[in-house]
Amino acid sequence: MTTYRGETAMSVTFEALPTDLVEALRSGAPDANGMVAERMVSDGQGMPCRHCLRNVPAGREALVLNHRPFAALHPYAESGPIFLCADACAPGDGPAPELLTYSPDFLVKAYNAEERIIYGTGAITPAEEVASRCETLLRDPEVAFVDVRSARNNCFLTRAKRV
Ligand SMILES: [Zn+2]
């Protein structure tokens, strides 16, 4: 990457859910609805794990549970269904997780430090443009993080932050 004088190079990382949370959920800790995770067998196609940020391999068990990816309760603190590998997996944080290739497009939207949606930032974004869109949004100091969700089902997938 070329950096010009006066311009700060910035890149984006996509976060995995915290490993301690994932391990607790695998052990039967209640989800955001106070329920134990359900289990399904993955078809290997459309079950992206929010920890390794890859599809749960075909034939392996996936946990299905409700997750609220916000620190506080408030009107913007959506919760919804997510998948996790039922088996141990390594956190998939990084600039280009495999998860961002499983769909042709994703819902991308920015939040401020109070976890409120910044109106006007939300957009269905082609998969190959998600990282650059997140980086553009994160150049605005008002933006604390950018969430990437399913474009069709609105399920939370991963959170982009400044490196
Ligand atoms: Zn996984």
Short mmCIF file of N, CA, C and O in Angstrom, two decimals, residues 3-122:
data_model
loop_
_atom_site.label_atom_id
_atom_site.label_comp_id
_atom_site.label_asym_id
_atom_site.label_seq_id
_atom_site.Cartn_x
_atom_site.Cartn_y
_atom_site.Cartn_z
N THR A 3 1.50 5.03 0.92
CA THR A 3 1.01 6.00 1.88
C THR A 3 1.55 7.37 1.52
O THR A 3 2.75 7.54 1.35
N TYR A 4 0.67 8.28 1.34
CA TYR A 4 1.08 9.64 0.99
C TYR A 4 1.24 10.46 2.25
O TYR A 4 0.60 10.19 3.26
N ARG A 5 2.07 11.46 2.16
CA ARG A 5 2.29 12.32 3.31
C ARG A 5 0.96 12.94 3.76
O ARG A 5 0.18 13.42 2.93
N GLY A 6 0.70 12.88 5.02
CA GLY A 6 -0.53 13.44 5.55
C GLY A 6 -1.70 12.48 5.52
O GLY A 6 -2.75 12.77 6.06
N GLU A 7 -1.46 11.33 4.90
CA GLU A 7 -2.54 10.34 4.86
C GLU A 7 -2.15 9.16 5.73
O GLU A 7 -1.04 8.64 5.60
N THR A 8 -3.02 8.79 6.60
CA THR A 8 -2.71 7.68 7.50
C THR A 8 -3.18 6.38 6.88
O THR A 8 -4.33 6.24 6.52
N ALA A 9 -2.26 5.44 6.76
CA ALA A 9 -2.65 4.13 6.26
C ALA A 9 -3.52 3.46 7.31
O ALA A 9 -3.25 3.53 8.50
N MET A 10 -4.57 2.86 6.87
CA MET A 10 -5.44 2.16 7.81
C MET A 10 -5.90 0.88 7.15
O MET A 10 -6.17 0.84 5.97
N SER A 11 -5.96 -0.16 7.93
CA SER A 11 -6.59 -1.35 7.40
C SER A 11 -7.63 -1.82 8.40
O SER A 11 -7.76 -1.30 9.49
N VAL A 12 -8.36 -2.81 7.98
CA VAL A 12 -9.54 -3.26 8.70
C VAL A 12 -9.34 -4.69 9.13
O VAL A 12 -8.74 -5.48 8.41
N THR A 13 -9.81 -5.02 10.32
CA THR A 13 -9.85 -6.42 10.72
C THR A 13 -11.28 -6.79 11.04
O THR A 13 -12.06 -5.97 11.54
N PHE A 14 -11.63 -8.01 10.71
CA PHE A 14 -12.96 -8.54 11.00
C PHE A 14 -12.83 -9.45 12.21
O PHE A 14 -12.00 -10.35 12.24
N GLU A 15 -13.66 -9.16 13.20
CA GLU A 15 -13.51 -9.83 14.49
C GLU A 15 -14.29 -11.13 14.57
O GLU A 15 -15.44 -11.20 14.14
N ALA A 16 -13.68 -12.11 15.23
CA ALA A 16 -14.39 -13.32 15.65
C ALA A 16 -15.08 -13.03 16.98
O ALA A 16 -14.64 -12.16 17.74
N LEU A 17 -16.15 -13.76 17.28
CA LEU A 17 -16.70 -13.66 18.63
C LEU A 17 -15.63 -14.09 19.63
O LEU A 17 -14.79 -14.94 19.32
N PRO A 18 -15.67 -13.53 20.83
CA PRO A 18 -14.64 -13.89 21.82
C PRO A 18 -14.64 -15.39 22.11
O PRO A 18 -15.69 -16.01 22.30
N THR A 19 -13.43 -15.96 22.15
CA THR A 19 -13.30 -17.41 22.34
C THR A 19 -13.90 -17.86 23.66
O THR A 19 -14.54 -18.92 23.73
N ASP A 20 -13.75 -17.06 24.73
CA ASP A 20 -14.32 -17.49 26.02
C ASP A 20 -15.84 -17.57 25.96
O ASP A 20 -16.45 -18.49 26.52
N LEU A 21 -16.47 -16.64 25.24
CA LEU A 21 -17.92 -16.68 25.07
C LEU A 21 -18.32 -17.93 24.26
O LEU A 21 -19.26 -18.65 24.62
N VAL A 22 -17.59 -18.17 23.17
CA VAL A 22 -17.92 -19.31 22.31
C VAL A 22 -17.78 -20.62 23.08
O VAL A 22 -18.64 -21.51 23.00
N GLU A 23 -16.71 -20.74 23.87
CA GLU A 23 -16.51 -21.97 24.64
C GLU A 23 -17.60 -22.15 25.69
O GLU A 23 -18.07 -23.26 25.93
N ALA A 24 -18.06 -21.04 26.29
CA ALA A 24 -19.15 -21.13 27.27
C ALA A 24 -20.43 -21.61 26.60
O ALA A 24 -21.15 -22.47 27.13
N LEU A 25 -20.72 -21.06 25.42
CA LEU A 25 -21.94 -21.46 24.70
C LEU A 25 -21.87 -22.94 24.31
O LEU A 25 -22.87 -23.66 24.39
N ARG A 26 -20.68 -23.40 23.92
CA ARG A 26 -20.52 -24.83 23.59
C ARG A 26 -20.76 -25.71 24.81
O ARG A 26 -21.17 -26.85 24.68
N SER A 27 -20.47 -25.14 25.98
CA SER A 27 -20.63 -25.91 27.22
C SER A 27 -22.03 -25.81 27.79
O SER A 27 -22.27 -26.27 28.90
N GLY A 28 -22.95 -25.13 27.08
CA GLY A 28 -24.33 -25.09 27.54
C GLY A 28 -24.75 -23.81 28.21
O GLY A 28 -25.87 -23.71 28.72
N ALA A 29 -23.87 -22.79 28.22
CA ALA A 29 -24.25 -21.49 28.78
C ALA A 29 -25.44 -20.93 27.99
O ALA A 29 -25.55 -21.16 26.78
N PRO A 30 -26.34 -20.21 28.67
CA PRO A 30 -27.51 -19.68 27.96
C PRO A 30 -27.13 -18.62 26.93
O PRO A 30 -26.19 -17.86 27.12
N ASP A 31 -27.91 -18.61 25.84
CA ASP A 31 -27.70 -17.61 24.79
C ASP A 31 -28.42 -16.31 25.15
O ASP A 31 -28.90 -16.15 26.29
N ALA A 32 -28.55 -15.38 24.21
CA ALA A 32 -29.17 -14.09 24.49
C ALA A 32 -30.64 -14.21 24.83
O ALA A 32 -31.23 -13.29 25.40
N ASN A 33 -31.25 -15.35 24.50
CA ASN A 33 -32.64 -15.60 24.88
C ASN A 33 -32.75 -16.45 26.13
O ASN A 33 -33.86 -16.86 26.50
N GLY A 34 -31.61 -16.74 26.75
CA GLY A 34 -31.64 -17.55 27.96
C GLY A 34 -31.82 -19.03 27.70
O GLY A 34 -32.19 -19.79 28.59
N MET A 35 -31.53 -19.45 26.46
CA MET A 35 -31.74 -20.84 26.08
C MET A 35 -30.42 -21.51 25.73
O MET A 35 -29.47 -20.84 25.31
N VAL A 36 -30.39 -22.82 25.89
CA VAL A 36 -29.23 -23.61 25.47
C VAL A 36 -29.25 -23.72 23.94
O VAL A 36 -30.31 -23.86 23.33
N ALA A 37 -28.07 -23.66 23.32
CA ALA A 37 -27.99 -23.72 21.86
C ALA A 37 -28.60 -25.00 21.32
O ALA A 37 -28.45 -26.07 21.90
N GLU A 38 -29.28 -24.86 20.18
CA GLU A 38 -29.72 -26.04 19.43
C GLU A 38 -28.54 -26.56 18.60
O GLU A 38 -27.56 -25.85 18.39
N ARG A 39 -28.70 -27.79 18.11
CA ARG A 39 -27.64 -28.38 17.28
C ARG A 39 -28.22 -28.81 15.94
O ARG A 39 -29.32 -29.32 15.88
N MET A 40 -27.44 -28.59 14.89
CA MET A 40 -27.82 -29.02 13.54
C MET A 40 -26.57 -29.61 12.91
O MET A 40 -25.46 -29.33 13.33
N VAL A 41 -26.78 -30.41 11.86
CA VAL A 41 -25.65 -30.91 11.08
C VAL A 41 -25.46 -29.98 9.89
O VAL A 41 -26.41 -29.68 9.16
N SER A 42 -24.26 -29.52 9.69
CA SER A 42 -23.98 -28.55 8.63
C SER A 42 -24.04 -29.19 7.25
O SER A 42 -23.58 -30.32 7.05
N ASP A 43 -24.57 -28.43 6.30
CA ASP A 43 -24.50 -28.85 4.90
C ASP A 43 -23.21 -28.34 4.24
O ASP A 43 -22.98 -28.59 3.06
N GLY A 44 -22.41 -27.60 4.99
CA GLY A 44 -21.14 -27.11 4.48
C GLY A 44 -21.26 -25.89 3.58
O GLY A 44 -20.26 -25.38 3.07
N GLN A 45 -22.47 -25.41 3.38
CA GLN A 45 -22.68 -24.30 2.44
C GLN A 45 -23.04 -22.99 3.15
O GLN A 45 -22.39 -21.99 2.96
N GLY A 46 -24.12 -23.05 3.92
CA GLY A 46 -24.68 -21.80 4.43
C GLY A 46 -24.72 -21.71 5.93
O GLY A 46 -25.65 -21.16 6.49
N MET A 47 -23.68 -22.21 6.60
CA MET A 47 -23.64 -22.12 8.06
C MET A 47 -22.32 -21.50 8.49
O MET A 47 -21.43 -22.18 9.00
N PRO A 48 -22.18 -20.19 8.32
CA PRO A 48 -20.92 -19.55 8.68
C PRO A 48 -20.76 -19.42 10.19
O PRO A 48 -21.61 -18.85 10.87
N CYS A 49 -19.67 -19.95 10.69
CA CYS A 49 -19.34 -19.89 12.12
C CYS A 49 -18.80 -18.50 12.44
O CYS A 49 -17.89 -18.01 11.76
N ARG A 50 -19.32 -17.89 13.49
CA ARG A 50 -18.91 -16.52 13.86
C ARG A 50 -17.64 -16.52 14.71
O ARG A 50 -17.26 -15.48 15.23
N HIS A 51 -17.00 -17.67 14.85
CA HIS A 51 -15.74 -17.73 15.58
C HIS A 51 -14.57 -17.96 14.62
O HIS A 51 -13.68 -17.14 14.52
N CYS A 52 -14.62 -19.06 13.84
CA CYS A 52 -13.53 -19.28 12.88
C CYS A 52 -13.77 -18.48 11.59
O CYS A 52 -12.87 -18.35 10.77
N LEU A 53 -14.99 -17.94 11.44
CA LEU A 53 -15.36 -17.13 10.27
C LEU A 53 -15.22 -17.94 8.97
O LEU A 53 -14.83 -17.43 7.92
N ARG A 54 -15.57 -19.25 9.08
CA ARG A 54 -15.65 -20.15 7.94
C ARG A 54 -16.98 -20.90 8.04
O ARG A 54 -17.59 -20.94 9.10
N ASN A 55 -17.40 -21.52 6.97
CA ASN A 55 -18.57 -22.38 7.05
C ASN A 55 -18.26 -23.58 7.94
O ASN A 55 -17.17 -24.15 7.86
N VAL A 56 -19.22 -23.94 8.78
CA VAL A 56 -19.08 -25.18 9.53
C VAL A 56 -18.97 -26.31 8.51
O VAL A 56 -19.80 -26.41 7.59
N PRO A 57 -17.92 -27.15 8.59
CA PRO A 57 -17.71 -28.17 7.55
C PRO A 57 -18.91 -29.10 7.41
O PRO A 57 -19.59 -29.41 8.39
N ALA A 58 -19.15 -29.56 6.19
CA ALA A 58 -20.26 -30.46 5.90
C ALA A 58 -20.17 -31.70 6.78
O ALA A 58 -19.10 -32.28 6.96
N GLY A 59 -21.31 -32.08 7.34
CA GLY A 59 -21.37 -33.28 8.16
C GLY A 59 -21.01 -33.05 9.62
O GLY A 59 -21.20 -33.95 10.44
N ARG A 60 -20.48 -31.85 9.93
CA ARG A 60 -20.13 -31.56 11.33
C ARG A 60 -21.28 -30.83 12.00
O ARG A 60 -22.07 -30.15 11.35
N GLU A 61 -21.32 -30.93 13.31
CA GLU A 61 -22.40 -30.27 14.06
C GLU A 61 -22.15 -28.77 14.19
O GLU A 61 -21.02 -28.33 14.39
N ALA A 62 -23.25 -28.04 14.06
CA ALA A 62 -23.24 -26.60 14.30
C ALA A 62 -24.16 -26.29 15.47
O ALA A 62 -25.20 -26.93 15.63
N LEU A 63 -23.77 -25.31 16.27
CA LEU A 63 -24.68 -24.76 17.27
C LEU A 63 -25.49 -23.66 16.61
O LEU A 63 -24.95 -22.87 15.82
N VAL A 64 -26.77 -23.58 16.92
CA VAL A 64 -27.65 -22.51 16.46
C VAL A 64 -28.19 -21.85 17.72
O VAL A 64 -28.78 -22.53 18.57
N LEU A 65 -27.97 -20.56 17.85
CA LEU A 65 -28.35 -19.88 19.08
C LEU A 65 -28.60 -18.41 18.80
O LEU A 65 -28.30 -17.91 17.71
N ASN A 66 -29.14 -17.73 19.81
CA ASN A 66 -29.43 -16.31 19.66
C ASN A 66 -28.31 -15.50 20.30
O ASN A 66 -27.89 -15.77 21.42
N HIS A 67 -27.83 -14.51 19.54
CA HIS A 67 -26.71 -13.70 20.03
C HIS A 67 -27.02 -12.22 19.85
O HIS A 67 -27.61 -11.83 18.83
N ARG A 68 -26.62 -11.43 20.82
CA ARG A 68 -26.78 -9.99 20.74
C ARG A 68 -25.39 -9.37 20.81
O ARG A 68 -24.78 -9.31 21.88
N PRO A 69 -24.85 -8.91 19.67
CA PRO A 69 -23.44 -8.48 19.63
C PRO A 69 -23.23 -7.05 20.10
O PRO A 69 -22.53 -6.27 19.44
N PHE A 70 -23.82 -6.71 21.22
CA PHE A 70 -23.68 -5.35 21.77
C PHE A 70 -23.38 -5.43 23.26
O PHE A 70 -23.83 -6.37 23.92
N ALA A 71 -22.66 -4.44 23.75
CA ALA A 71 -22.23 -4.47 25.15
C ALA A 71 -23.37 -4.11 26.09
O ALA A 71 -23.40 -4.56 27.24
N ALA A 72 -24.30 -3.27 25.63
CA ALA A 72 -25.37 -2.78 26.50
C ALA A 72 -26.73 -3.08 25.87
O ALA A 72 -26.84 -3.36 24.68
N LEU A 73 -27.76 -2.99 26.70
CA LEU A 73 -29.13 -3.10 26.21
C LEU A 73 -29.64 -1.71 25.85
O LEU A 73 -29.53 -0.78 26.67
N HIS A 74 -30.16 -1.55 24.66
CA HIS A 74 -30.72 -0.29 24.19
C HIS A 74 -31.51 -0.59 22.93
O HIS A 74 -31.47 -1.73 22.43
N PRO A 75 -32.23 0.40 22.40
CA PRO A 75 -33.12 0.09 21.27
C PRO A 75 -32.41 -0.46 20.04
O PRO A 75 -33.03 -1.14 19.22
N TYR A 76 -31.10 -0.17 19.89
CA TYR A 76 -30.38 -0.61 18.69
C TYR A 76 -29.71 -1.96 18.88
O TYR A 76 -29.07 -2.46 17.97
N ALA A 77 -29.85 -2.53 20.07
CA ALA A 77 -29.13 -3.78 20.39
C ALA A 77 -29.92 -4.98 19.87
O ALA A 77 -30.56 -5.70 20.64
N GLU A 78 -29.87 -5.18 18.56
CA GLU A 78 -30.56 -6.31 17.94
C GLU A 78 -29.95 -7.62 18.38
O GLU A 78 -28.73 -7.73 18.55
N SER A 79 -30.79 -8.63 18.52
CA SER A 79 -30.27 -9.97 18.68
C SER A 79 -30.88 -10.84 17.59
O SER A 79 -31.92 -10.50 17.02
N GLY A 80 -30.20 -11.93 17.30
CA GLY A 80 -30.71 -12.80 16.24
C GLY A 80 -29.92 -14.08 16.19
O GLY A 80 -29.00 -14.31 16.98
N PRO A 81 -30.30 -14.95 15.25
CA PRO A 81 -29.69 -16.27 15.20
C PRO A 81 -28.28 -16.25 14.58
O PRO A 81 -28.03 -15.50 13.64
N ILE A 82 -27.43 -17.08 15.15
CA ILE A 82 -26.09 -17.28 14.59
C ILE A 82 -25.75 -18.77 14.65
O ILE A 82 -26.33 -19.52 15.41
N PHE A 83 -24.73 -19.14 13.85
CA PHE A 83 -24.15 -20.48 13.89
C PHE A 83 -22.76 -20.41 14.50
O PHE A 83 -22.05 -19.40 14.34
N LEU A 84 -22.39 -21.47 15.16
CA LEU A 84 -21.02 -21.66 15.62
C LEU A 84 -20.64 -23.12 15.37
O LEU A 84 -21.52 -24.01 15.46
N CYS A 85 -19.37 -23.39 15.13
CA CYS A 85 -18.92 -24.78 15.11
C CYS A 85 -19.19 -25.39 16.49
O CYS A 85 -18.86 -24.77 17.51
N ALA A 86 -19.80 -26.57 16.53
CA ALA A 86 -19.97 -27.24 17.82
C ALA A 86 -18.64 -27.76 18.34
O ALA A 86 -18.43 -27.85 19.54
N ASP A 87 -17.72 -28.07 17.43
CA ASP A 87 -16.38 -28.52 17.80
C ASP A 87 -15.47 -27.31 17.97
O ASP A 87 -15.76 -26.22 17.45
N ALA A 88 -14.37 -27.49 18.68
CA ALA A 88 -13.41 -26.40 18.86
C ALA A 88 -12.93 -25.90 17.50
O ALA A 88 -12.74 -26.68 16.57
N CYS A 89 -12.77 -24.58 17.38
CA CYS A 89 -12.21 -24.01 16.16
C CYS A 89 -11.37 -22.79 16.55
O CYS A 89 -11.54 -22.24 17.64
N ALA A 90 -10.48 -22.40 15.67
CA ALA A 90 -9.58 -21.28 15.97
C ALA A 90 -10.23 -19.97 15.52
O ALA A 90 -10.88 -19.92 14.48
N PRO A 91 -10.07 -18.91 16.31
CA PRO A 91 -10.68 -17.63 15.91
C PRO A 91 -10.14 -17.17 14.56
O PRO A 91 -8.95 -17.27 14.28
N GLY A 92 -11.05 -16.67 13.73
CA GLY A 92 -10.68 -16.35 12.35
C GLY A 92 -10.51 -14.88 12.08
O GLY A 92 -10.70 -14.44 10.94
N ASP A 93 -10.14 -14.10 13.11
CA ASP A 93 -9.99 -12.65 12.91
C ASP A 93 -9.00 -12.36 11.79
O ASP A 93 -8.04 -13.10 11.61
N GLY A 94 -9.21 -11.27 11.09
CA GLY A 94 -8.25 -10.88 10.08
C GLY A 94 -8.88 -10.00 9.04
O GLY A 94 -10.05 -9.65 9.12
N PRO A 95 -8.08 -9.63 8.03
CA PRO A 95 -8.56 -8.70 7.03
C PRO A 95 -9.44 -9.33 5.95
O PRO A 95 -10.14 -8.61 5.24
N ALA A 96 -9.42 -10.65 5.80
CA ALA A 96 -10.15 -11.28 4.69
C ALA A 96 -10.68 -12.64 5.10
O ALA A 96 -10.26 -13.68 4.59
N PRO A 97 -11.62 -12.69 6.05
CA PRO A 97 -12.13 -14.01 6.47
C PRO A 97 -12.91 -14.70 5.36
O PRO A 97 -13.55 -14.05 4.53
N GLU A 98 -12.82 -16.03 5.35
CA GLU A 98 -13.54 -16.83 4.36
C GLU A 98 -15.04 -16.55 4.39
O GLU A 98 -15.72 -16.61 3.37
N LEU A 99 -15.55 -16.23 5.57
CA LEU A 99 -16.98 -15.94 5.75
C LEU A 99 -17.48 -14.88 4.75
O LEU A 99 -18.64 -14.93 4.34
N LEU A 100 -16.62 -13.96 4.37
CA LEU A 100 -17.06 -12.89 3.48
C LEU A 100 -17.10 -13.31 2.01
O LEU A 100 -17.25 -12.47 1.12
N THR A 101 -16.95 -14.62 1.76
CA THR A 101 -17.04 -15.10 0.38
C THR A 101 -18.25 -16.01 0.16
O THR A 101 -18.49 -16.45 -0.96
N TYR A 102 -19.01 -16.31 1.21
CA TYR A 102 -20.06 -17.32 1.05
C TYR A 102 -21.31 -16.77 0.38
O TYR A 102 -22.18 -17.54 -0.03
N SER A 103 -21.45 -15.44 0.31
CA SER A 103 -22.63 -14.82 -0.29
C SER A 103 -22.16 -13.80 -1.33
O SER A 103 -21.05 -13.26 -1.21
N PRO A 104 -22.99 -13.50 -2.33
CA PRO A 104 -22.58 -12.48 -3.31
C PRO A 104 -22.59 -11.07 -2.73
O PRO A 104 -21.94 -10.17 -3.29
N ASP A 105 -23.29 -10.86 -1.63
CA ASP A 105 -23.35 -9.51 -1.05
C ASP A 105 -23.71 -9.60 0.43
O ASP A 105 -24.13 -10.65 0.91
N PHE A 106 -23.50 -8.50 1.12
CA PHE A 106 -23.71 -8.45 2.56
C PHE A 106 -24.31 -7.09 2.92
O PHE A 106 -24.11 -6.10 2.21
N LEU A 107 -25.00 -7.04 4.07
CA LEU A 107 -25.46 -5.78 4.63
C LEU A 107 -24.35 -5.21 5.51
O LEU A 107 -23.88 -5.89 6.43
N VAL A 108 -23.93 -4.00 5.22
CA VAL A 108 -22.86 -3.33 5.96
C VAL A 108 -23.46 -2.07 6.58
O VAL A 108 -24.13 -1.30 5.87
N LYS A 109 -23.25 -1.86 7.89
CA LYS A 109 -23.73 -0.61 8.50
C LYS A 109 -22.86 -0.22 9.66
O LYS A 109 -22.33 -1.06 10.39
N ALA A 110 -22.71 1.10 9.84
CA ALA A 110 -21.78 1.66 10.83
C ALA A 110 -22.52 2.07 12.10
O ALA A 110 -23.69 2.49 12.05
N TYR A 111 -21.80 1.98 13.21
CA TYR A 111 -22.32 2.35 14.52
C TYR A 111 -21.35 3.34 15.18
O TYR A 111 -20.15 3.31 14.93
N ASN A 112 -21.93 4.17 16.07
CA ASN A 112 -21.07 5.08 16.83
C ASN A 112 -20.65 4.42 18.15
O ASN A 112 -21.01 3.27 18.43
N ALA A 113 -19.93 5.16 18.98
CA ALA A 113 -19.40 4.59 20.21
C ALA A 113 -20.50 4.25 21.21
O ALA A 113 -20.28 3.47 22.14
N GLU A 114 -21.69 4.80 21.03
CA GLU A 114 -22.83 4.45 21.88
C GLU A 114 -23.65 3.30 21.28
O GLU A 114 -24.77 3.05 21.70
N GLU A 115 -23.07 2.64 20.30
CA GLU A 115 -23.69 1.48 19.65
C GLU A 115 -24.98 1.84 18.93
O GLU A 115 -25.88 1.01 18.80
N ARG A 116 -25.08 3.08 18.45
CA ARG A 116 -26.26 3.50 17.70
C ARG A 116 -25.94 3.45 16.22
O ARG A 116 -24.82 3.84 15.80
N ILE A 117 -26.90 3.00 15.40
CA ILE A 117 -26.71 3.01 13.96
C ILE A 117 -26.47 4.43 13.49
O ILE A 117 -27.17 5.36 13.92
N ILE A 118 -25.51 4.63 12.64
CA ILE A 118 -25.31 5.93 12.00
C ILE A 118 -26.11 5.89 10.70
O ILE A 118 -25.73 5.20 9.74
N TYR A 119 -27.22 6.60 10.70
CA TYR A 119 -28.14 6.52 9.57
C TYR A 119 -27.46 7.02 8.30
O TYR A 119 -26.70 7.99 8.32
N GLY A 120 -27.78 6.33 7.22
CA GLY A 120 -27.17 6.66 5.94
C GLY A 120 -25.99 5.78 5.58
O GLY A 120 -25.54 5.80 4.44
N THR A 121 -25.48 5.02 6.56
CA THR A 121 -24.30 4.19 6.28
C THR A 121 -24.69 2.79 5.81
O THR A 121 -23.87 2.10 5.21
N GLY A 122 -25.89 2.36 6.10
CA GLY A 122 -26.26 0.97 5.79
C GLY A 122 -26.44 0.77 4.30
O GLY A 122 -27.10 1.57 3.64
#
